[in-house]
Amino acid sequence: MAPIKNETVMTDTQPYTVMTVCTGNICRSPMGEIILRHFFNERGLGDQVDVESSGVSDEEWSHPIDPRAVRVLRERGYGDEIPRDHFAHRISREEIERTDLFLPMTASHMRSLLRMLPAGKRAEVHMYRSFDPNLPKPKPGREDQIDLVDPWYGGQHEFEVAIDQIEEVAPYIVDWVAQQL
């Protein structure tokens, strides 16, 4: 089921901001940021949409993107789009205030984000894979059924599964955001 349309009003000077969110901001969320930015650019929306990433934890603060994530991104053709200046960070209050769509990778990330959001925040918070029309809508309290796989404790295969899941859903997210503009 597609999320409800956001009522945010766009201005000429303020791009729509999408924030991918994972635990430490070194694997899933930067992969999602890079892939979504690629898809928005392919659709000609890159000048209207900013894609960023962050974590809900500061345990990986200042670390670069995990080398295994970099490897799989390069293998999929995103090598030129990997930012050289990415340093992992926990989502900031300023980022929370300016973000229009939060895309947590898991139910746990979503719960953490919701605790951080100020009362009345109008940003949309939807799990990344909730945009996949081929997945059944999870029952309340069972949102973990659509978690994006955590590759951190695995090997190359887990990173390939994670990037598969990210790429599979990216076009649906781009379609949804395009309707918000």
PDB file of C-alpha atoms in Angstrom:
ATOM      1  CA  MET A   1       0.000   0.000   0.000  1.00  0.00           C
ATOM      2  CA  ALA A   2       1.432   3.363  -1.004  1.00  0.00           C
ATOM      3  CA  PRO A   3       1.924   6.011   1.672  1.00  0.00           C
ATOM      4  CA  ILE A   4      -0.470   8.945   1.814  1.00  0.00           C
ATOM      5  CA  LYS A   5       0.504  12.007  -0.229  1.00  0.00           C
ATOM      6  CA  ASN A   6       2.566  14.508   1.726  1.00  0.00           C
ATOM      7  CA  GLU A   7       1.043  17.977   1.942  1.00  0.00           C
ATOM      8  CA  THR A   8       4.434  19.749   1.977  1.00  0.00           C
ATOM      9  CA  VAL A   9       4.414  22.769  -0.332  1.00  0.00           C
ATOM     10  CA  MET A  10       7.497  23.082  -2.526  1.00  0.00           C
ATOM     11  CA  THR A  11       9.208  26.377  -3.266  1.00  0.00           C
ATOM     12  CA  ASP A  12      11.659  27.265  -6.016  1.00  0.00           C
ATOM     13  CA  THR A  13      14.525  27.478  -3.526  1.00  0.00           C
ATOM     14  CA  GLN A  14      13.854  24.424  -1.395  1.00  0.00           C
ATOM     15  CA  PRO A  15      14.380  20.968  -2.883  1.00  0.00           C
ATOM     16  CA  TYR A  16      12.428  18.006  -1.620  1.00  0.00           C
ATOM     17  CA  THR A  17      14.739  16.178   0.795  1.00  0.00           C
ATOM     18  CA  VAL A  18      14.847  12.397   1.120  1.00  0.00           C
ATOM     19  CA  MET A  19      16.836  10.865   3.994  1.00  0.00           C
ATOM     20  CA  THR A  20      17.799   7.190   4.028  1.00  0.00           C
ATOM     21  CA  VAL A  21      18.473   5.959   7.554  1.00  0.00           C
ATOM     22  CA  CYS A  22      20.212   2.889   8.959  1.00  0.00           C
ATOM     23  CA  THR A  23      22.133   2.119  12.141  1.00  0.00           C
ATOM     24  CA  GLY A  24      25.602   3.581  11.676  1.00  0.00           C
ATOM     25  CA  ASN A  25      25.427   5.252   8.239  1.00  0.00           C
ATOM     26  CA  ILE A  26      28.151   3.113   6.681  1.00  0.00           C
ATOM     27  CA  CYS A  27      26.287   0.367   4.771  1.00  0.00           C
ATOM     28  CA  ARG A  28      22.585   0.468   3.908  1.00  0.00           C
ATOM     29  CA  SER A  29      21.773   4.165   4.156  1.00  0.00           C
ATOM     30  CA  PRO A  30      24.714   5.383   2.038  1.00  0.00           C
ATOM     31  CA  MET A  31      23.958   2.646  -0.511  1.00  0.00           C
ATOM     32  CA  GLY A  32      20.349   3.830  -0.577  1.00  0.00           C
ATOM     33  CA  GLU A  33      21.439   7.462  -0.895  1.00  0.00           C
ATOM     34  CA  ILE A  34      23.702   6.739  -3.867  1.00  0.00           C
ATOM     35  CA  ILE A  35      21.210   4.511  -5.664  1.00  0.00           C
ATOM     36  CA  LEU A  36      18.223   6.808  -5.112  1.00  0.00           C
ATOM     37  CA  ARG A  37      20.219   9.843  -6.241  1.00  0.00           C
ATOM     38  CA  HIS A  38      21.117   7.893  -9.404  1.00  0.00           C
ATOM     39  CA  PHE A  39      17.458   7.044 -10.076  1.00  0.00           C
ATOM     40  CA  PHE A  40      16.296  10.631  -9.434  1.00  0.00           C
ATOM     41  CA  ASN A  41      18.957  11.915 -11.826  1.00  0.00           C
ATOM     42  CA  GLU A  42      17.899   9.383 -14.472  1.00  0.00           C
ATOM     43  CA  ARG A  43      14.322  10.683 -14.179  1.00  0.00           C
ATOM     44  CA  GLY A  44      15.513  14.279 -14.549  1.00  0.00           C
ATOM     45  CA  LEU A  45      14.554  15.127 -10.964  1.00  0.00           C
ATOM     46  CA  GLY A  46      18.031  15.554  -9.518  1.00  0.00           C
ATOM     47  CA  ASP A  47      17.694  19.338  -9.317  1.00  0.00           C
ATOM     48  CA  GLN A  48      14.388  19.063  -7.428  1.00  0.00           C
ATOM     49  CA  VAL A  49      15.315  16.319  -4.959  1.00  0.00           C
ATOM     50  CA  ASP A  50      18.198  16.099  -2.493  1.00  0.00           C
ATOM     51  CA  VAL A  51      19.025  12.614  -1.251  1.00  0.00           C
ATOM     52  CA  GLU A  52      21.037  12.248   1.933  1.00  0.00           C
ATOM     53  CA  SER A  53      21.785   9.535   4.473  1.00  0.00           C
ATOM     54  CA  SER A  54      22.322   9.257   8.199  1.00  0.00           C
ATOM     55  CA  GLY A  55      22.240   6.800  11.070  1.00  0.00           C
ATOM     56  CA  VAL A  56      20.271   6.506  14.292  1.00  0.00           C
ATOM     57  CA  SER A  57      23.486   5.767  16.197  1.00  0.00           C
ATOM     58  CA  ASP A  58      26.792   7.576  16.440  1.00  0.00           C
ATOM     59  CA  GLU A  59      28.821   4.378  16.958  1.00  0.00           C
ATOM     60  CA  GLU A  60      30.359   4.666  13.467  1.00  0.00           C
ATOM     61  CA  TRP A  61      30.793   8.449  13.645  1.00  0.00           C
ATOM     62  CA  SER A  62      33.254   9.796  11.061  1.00  0.00           C
ATOM     63  CA  HIS A  63      33.836   6.411   9.398  1.00  0.00           C
ATOM     64  CA  PRO A  64      33.712   6.157   5.593  1.00  0.00           C
ATOM     65  CA  ILE A  65      31.320   3.910   3.703  1.00  0.00           C
ATOM     66  CA  ASP A  66      32.056   0.257   4.465  1.00  0.00           C
ATOM     67  CA  PRO A  67      34.527  -1.109   1.869  1.00  0.00           C
ATOM     68  CA  ARG A  68      32.187  -4.031   1.158  1.00  0.00           C
ATOM     69  CA  ALA A  69      29.408  -1.581   0.295  1.00  0.00           C
ATOM     70  CA  VAL A  70      31.796   0.380  -1.920  1.00  0.00           C
ATOM     71  CA  ARG A  71      32.749  -2.839  -3.695  1.00  0.00           C
ATOM     72  CA  VAL A  72      29.175  -3.874  -4.471  1.00  0.00           C
ATOM     73  CA  LEU A  73      28.279  -0.318  -5.540  1.00  0.00           C
ATOM     74  CA  ARG A  74      31.205  -0.307  -7.963  1.00  0.00           C
ATOM     75  CA  GLU A  75      30.253  -3.743  -9.287  1.00  0.00           C
ATOM     76  CA  ARG A  76      26.745  -2.412 -10.031  1.00  0.00           C
ATOM     77  CA  GLY A  77      28.035   0.624 -11.906  1.00  0.00           C
ATOM     78  CA  TYR A  78      27.689   3.318  -9.232  1.00  0.00           C
ATOM     79  CA  GLY A  79      31.440   3.807  -8.752  1.00  0.00           C
ATOM     80  CA  ASP A  80      31.491   7.358 -10.101  1.00  0.00           C
ATOM     81  CA  GLU A  81      28.601   8.302  -7.809  1.00  0.00           C
ATOM     82  CA  ILE A  82      30.200   7.254  -4.518  1.00  0.00           C
ATOM     83  CA  PRO A  83      30.991  10.417  -2.546  1.00  0.00           C
ATOM     84  CA  ARG A  84      34.621  10.624  -1.484  1.00  0.00           C
ATOM     85  CA  ASP A  85      33.731  12.825   1.471  1.00  0.00           C
ATOM     86  CA  HIS A  86      31.129  10.587   3.153  1.00  0.00           C
ATOM     87  CA  PHE A  87      31.610  10.426   6.902  1.00  0.00           C
ATOM     88  CA  ALA A  88      29.106   8.472   8.961  1.00  0.00           C
ATOM     89  CA  HIS A  89      27.003  10.471  11.357  1.00  0.00           C
ATOM     90  CA  ARG A  90      23.909  10.308  13.502  1.00  0.00           C
ATOM     91  CA  ILE A  91      20.964  12.250  12.126  1.00  0.00           C
ATOM     92  CA  SER A  92      20.990  15.831  13.388  1.00  0.00           C
ATOM     93  CA  ARG A  93      18.148  18.076  14.499  1.00  0.00           C
ATOM     94  CA  GLU A  94      18.805  20.297  11.484  1.00  0.00           C
ATOM     95  CA  GLU A  95      18.487  17.294   9.156  1.00  0.00           C
ATOM     96  CA  ILE A  96      15.279  16.236  10.883  1.00  0.00           C
ATOM     97  CA  GLU A  97      13.818  19.713  10.429  1.00  0.00           C
ATOM     98  CA  ARG A  98      14.523  19.951   6.693  1.00  0.00           C
ATOM     99  CA  THR A  99      13.754  16.368   5.644  1.00  0.00           C
ATOM    100  CA  ASP A 100      10.514  15.723   3.769  1.00  0.00           C
ATOM    101  CA  LEU A 101      10.717  11.924   3.520  1.00  0.00           C
ATOM    102  CA  PHE A 102      12.543   9.612   5.904  1.00  0.00           C
ATOM    103  CA  LEU A 103      13.326   6.110   4.651  1.00  0.00           C
ATOM    104  CA  PRO A 104      14.442   3.944   7.569  1.00  0.00           C
ATOM    105  CA  MET A 105      15.800   0.577   6.481  1.00  0.00           C
ATOM    106  CA  THR A 106      14.255  -1.413   9.349  1.00  0.00           C
ATOM    107  CA  ALA A 107      11.409  -1.263  11.841  1.00  0.00           C
ATOM    108  CA  SER A 108      13.961  -0.617  14.583  1.00  0.00           C
ATOM    109  CA  HIS A 109      15.340   2.376  12.682  1.00  0.00           C
ATOM    110  CA  MET A 110      11.783   3.622  12.188  1.00  0.00           C
ATOM    111  CA  ARG A 111      11.026   3.410  15.919  1.00  0.00           C
ATOM    112  CA  SER A 112      14.262   5.243  16.748  1.00  0.00           C
ATOM    113  CA  LEU A 113      13.463   7.974  14.228  1.00  0.00           C
ATOM    114  CA  LEU A 114       9.936   8.431  15.504  1.00  0.00           C
ATOM    115  CA  ARG A 115      11.307   8.969  19.025  1.00  0.00           C
ATOM    116  CA  MET A 116      13.635  11.684  17.663  1.00  0.00           C
ATOM    117  CA  LEU A 117      11.001  13.600  15.707  1.00  0.00           C
ATOM    118  CA  PRO A 118       9.500  16.655  17.392  1.00  0.00           C
ATOM    119  CA  ALA A 119       5.776  16.706  18.009  1.00  0.00           C
ATOM    120  CA  GLY A 120       3.945  17.933  14.947  1.00  0.00           C
ATOM    121  CA  LYS A 121       6.743  17.168  12.494  1.00  0.00           C
ATOM    122  CA  ARG A 122       5.145  16.887   9.065  1.00  0.00           C
ATOM    123  CA  ALA A 123       7.831  14.785   7.451  1.00  0.00           C
ATOM    124  CA  GLU A 124       6.862  11.423   6.080  1.00  0.00           C
ATOM    125  CA  VAL A 125       8.403   8.363   7.742  1.00  0.00           C
ATOM    126  CA  HIS A 126       8.067   5.130   5.778  1.00  0.00           C
ATOM    127  CA  MET A 127      10.222   2.063   5.795  1.00  0.00           C
ATOM    128  CA  TYR A 128      12.277   1.830   2.615  1.00  0.00           C
ATOM    129  CA  ARG A 129      10.752  -1.448   1.468  1.00  0.00           C
ATOM    130  CA  SER A 130       7.181  -0.323   2.240  1.00  0.00           C
ATOM    131  CA  PHE A 131       7.129   1.171  -1.266  1.00  0.00           C
ATOM    132  CA  ASP A 132       7.521  -2.272  -2.867  1.00  0.00           C
ATOM    133  CA  PRO A 133       4.090  -3.172  -4.281  1.00  0.00           C
ATOM    134  CA  ASN A 134       5.129  -6.824  -4.470  1.00  0.00           C
ATOM    135  CA  LEU A 135       5.526  -7.161  -0.705  1.00  0.00           C
ATOM    136  CA  PRO A 136       2.491  -7.776   1.475  1.00  0.00           C
ATOM    137  CA  LYS A 137       1.700  -4.980   3.896  1.00  0.00           C
ATOM    138  CA  PRO A 138       2.980  -6.075   7.315  1.00  0.00           C
ATOM    139  CA  LYS A 139       0.574  -6.450  10.202  1.00  0.00           C
ATOM    140  CA  PRO A 140       0.758  -3.707  12.850  1.00  0.00           C
ATOM    141  CA  GLY A 141       3.706  -4.368  15.110  1.00  0.00           C
ATOM    142  CA  ARG A 142       5.287  -6.690  12.528  1.00  0.00           C
ATOM    143  CA  GLU A 143       6.937  -4.083  10.331  1.00  0.00           C
ATOM    144  CA  ASP A 144      10.176  -6.034  10.767  1.00  0.00           C
ATOM    145  CA  GLN A 145       8.804  -8.398   8.101  1.00  0.00           C
ATOM    146  CA  ILE A 146       9.892  -5.851   5.491  1.00  0.00           C
ATOM    147  CA  ASP A 147      13.258  -4.958   7.003  1.00  0.00           C
ATOM    148  CA  LEU A 148      16.045  -4.471   4.500  1.00  0.00           C
ATOM    149  CA  VAL A 149      18.682  -7.128   5.146  1.00  0.00           C
ATOM    150  CA  ASP A 150      21.573  -6.054   7.387  1.00  0.00           C
ATOM    151  CA  PRO A 151      24.791  -6.943   5.557  1.00  0.00           C
ATOM    152  CA  TRP A 152      27.143  -5.774   8.324  1.00  0.00           C
ATOM    153  CA  TYR A 153      27.732  -9.192   9.925  1.00  0.00           C
ATOM    154  CA  GLY A 154      27.780 -11.039   6.623  1.00  0.00           C
ATOM    155  CA  GLY A 155      29.958 -11.258   3.593  1.00  0.00           C
ATOM    156  CA  GLN A 156      29.737 -10.239  -0.038  1.00  0.00           C
ATOM    157  CA  HIS A 157      26.512 -12.211  -0.531  1.00  0.00           C
ATOM    158  CA  GLU A 158      24.668 -10.184   2.129  1.00  0.00           C
ATOM    159  CA  PHE A 159      25.819  -6.940   0.528  1.00  0.00           C
ATOM    160  CA  GLU A 160      24.532  -8.202  -2.824  1.00  0.00           C
ATOM    161  CA  VAL A 161      21.161  -9.050  -1.271  1.00  0.00           C
ATOM    162  CA  ALA A 162      21.005  -5.592   0.333  1.00  0.00           C
ATOM    163  CA  ILE A 163      21.794  -3.782  -2.913  1.00  0.00           C
ATOM    164  CA  ASP A 164      19.265  -5.971  -4.758  1.00  0.00           C
ATOM    165  CA  GLN A 165      16.574  -4.915  -2.284  1.00  0.00           C
ATOM    166  CA  ILE A 166      17.574  -1.245  -2.527  1.00  0.00           C
ATOM    167  CA  GLU A 167      17.611  -1.230  -6.335  1.00  0.00           C
ATOM    168  CA  GLU A 168      14.335  -3.142  -6.558  1.00  0.00           C
ATOM    169  CA  VAL A 169      12.420  -0.542  -4.558  1.00  0.00           C
ATOM    170  CA  ALA A 170      14.166   2.641  -5.769  1.00  0.00           C
ATOM    171  CA  PRO A 171      11.947   3.189  -8.859  1.00  0.00           C
ATOM    172  CA  TYR A 172       8.793   3.029  -6.715  1.00  0.00           C
ATOM    173  CA  ILE A 173      10.188   5.605  -4.294  1.00  0.00           C
ATOM    174  CA  VAL A 174      11.130   7.880  -7.199  1.00  0.00           C
ATOM    175  CA  ASP A 175       7.615   7.535  -8.640  1.00  0.00           C
ATOM    176  CA  TRP A 176       6.047   8.407  -5.282  1.00  0.00           C
ATOM    177  CA  VAL A 177       8.303  11.420  -4.695  1.00  0.00           C
ATOM    178  CA  ALA A 178       7.669  12.654  -8.258  1.00  0.00           C
ATOM    179  CA  GLN A 179       3.962  12.804  -7.367  1.00  0.00           C
ATOM    180  CA  GLN A 180       4.780  14.967  -4.330  1.00  0.00           C
ATOM    181  CA  LEU A 181       6.627  17.610  -6.356  1.00  0.00           C
TER     182      LEU A 181
END
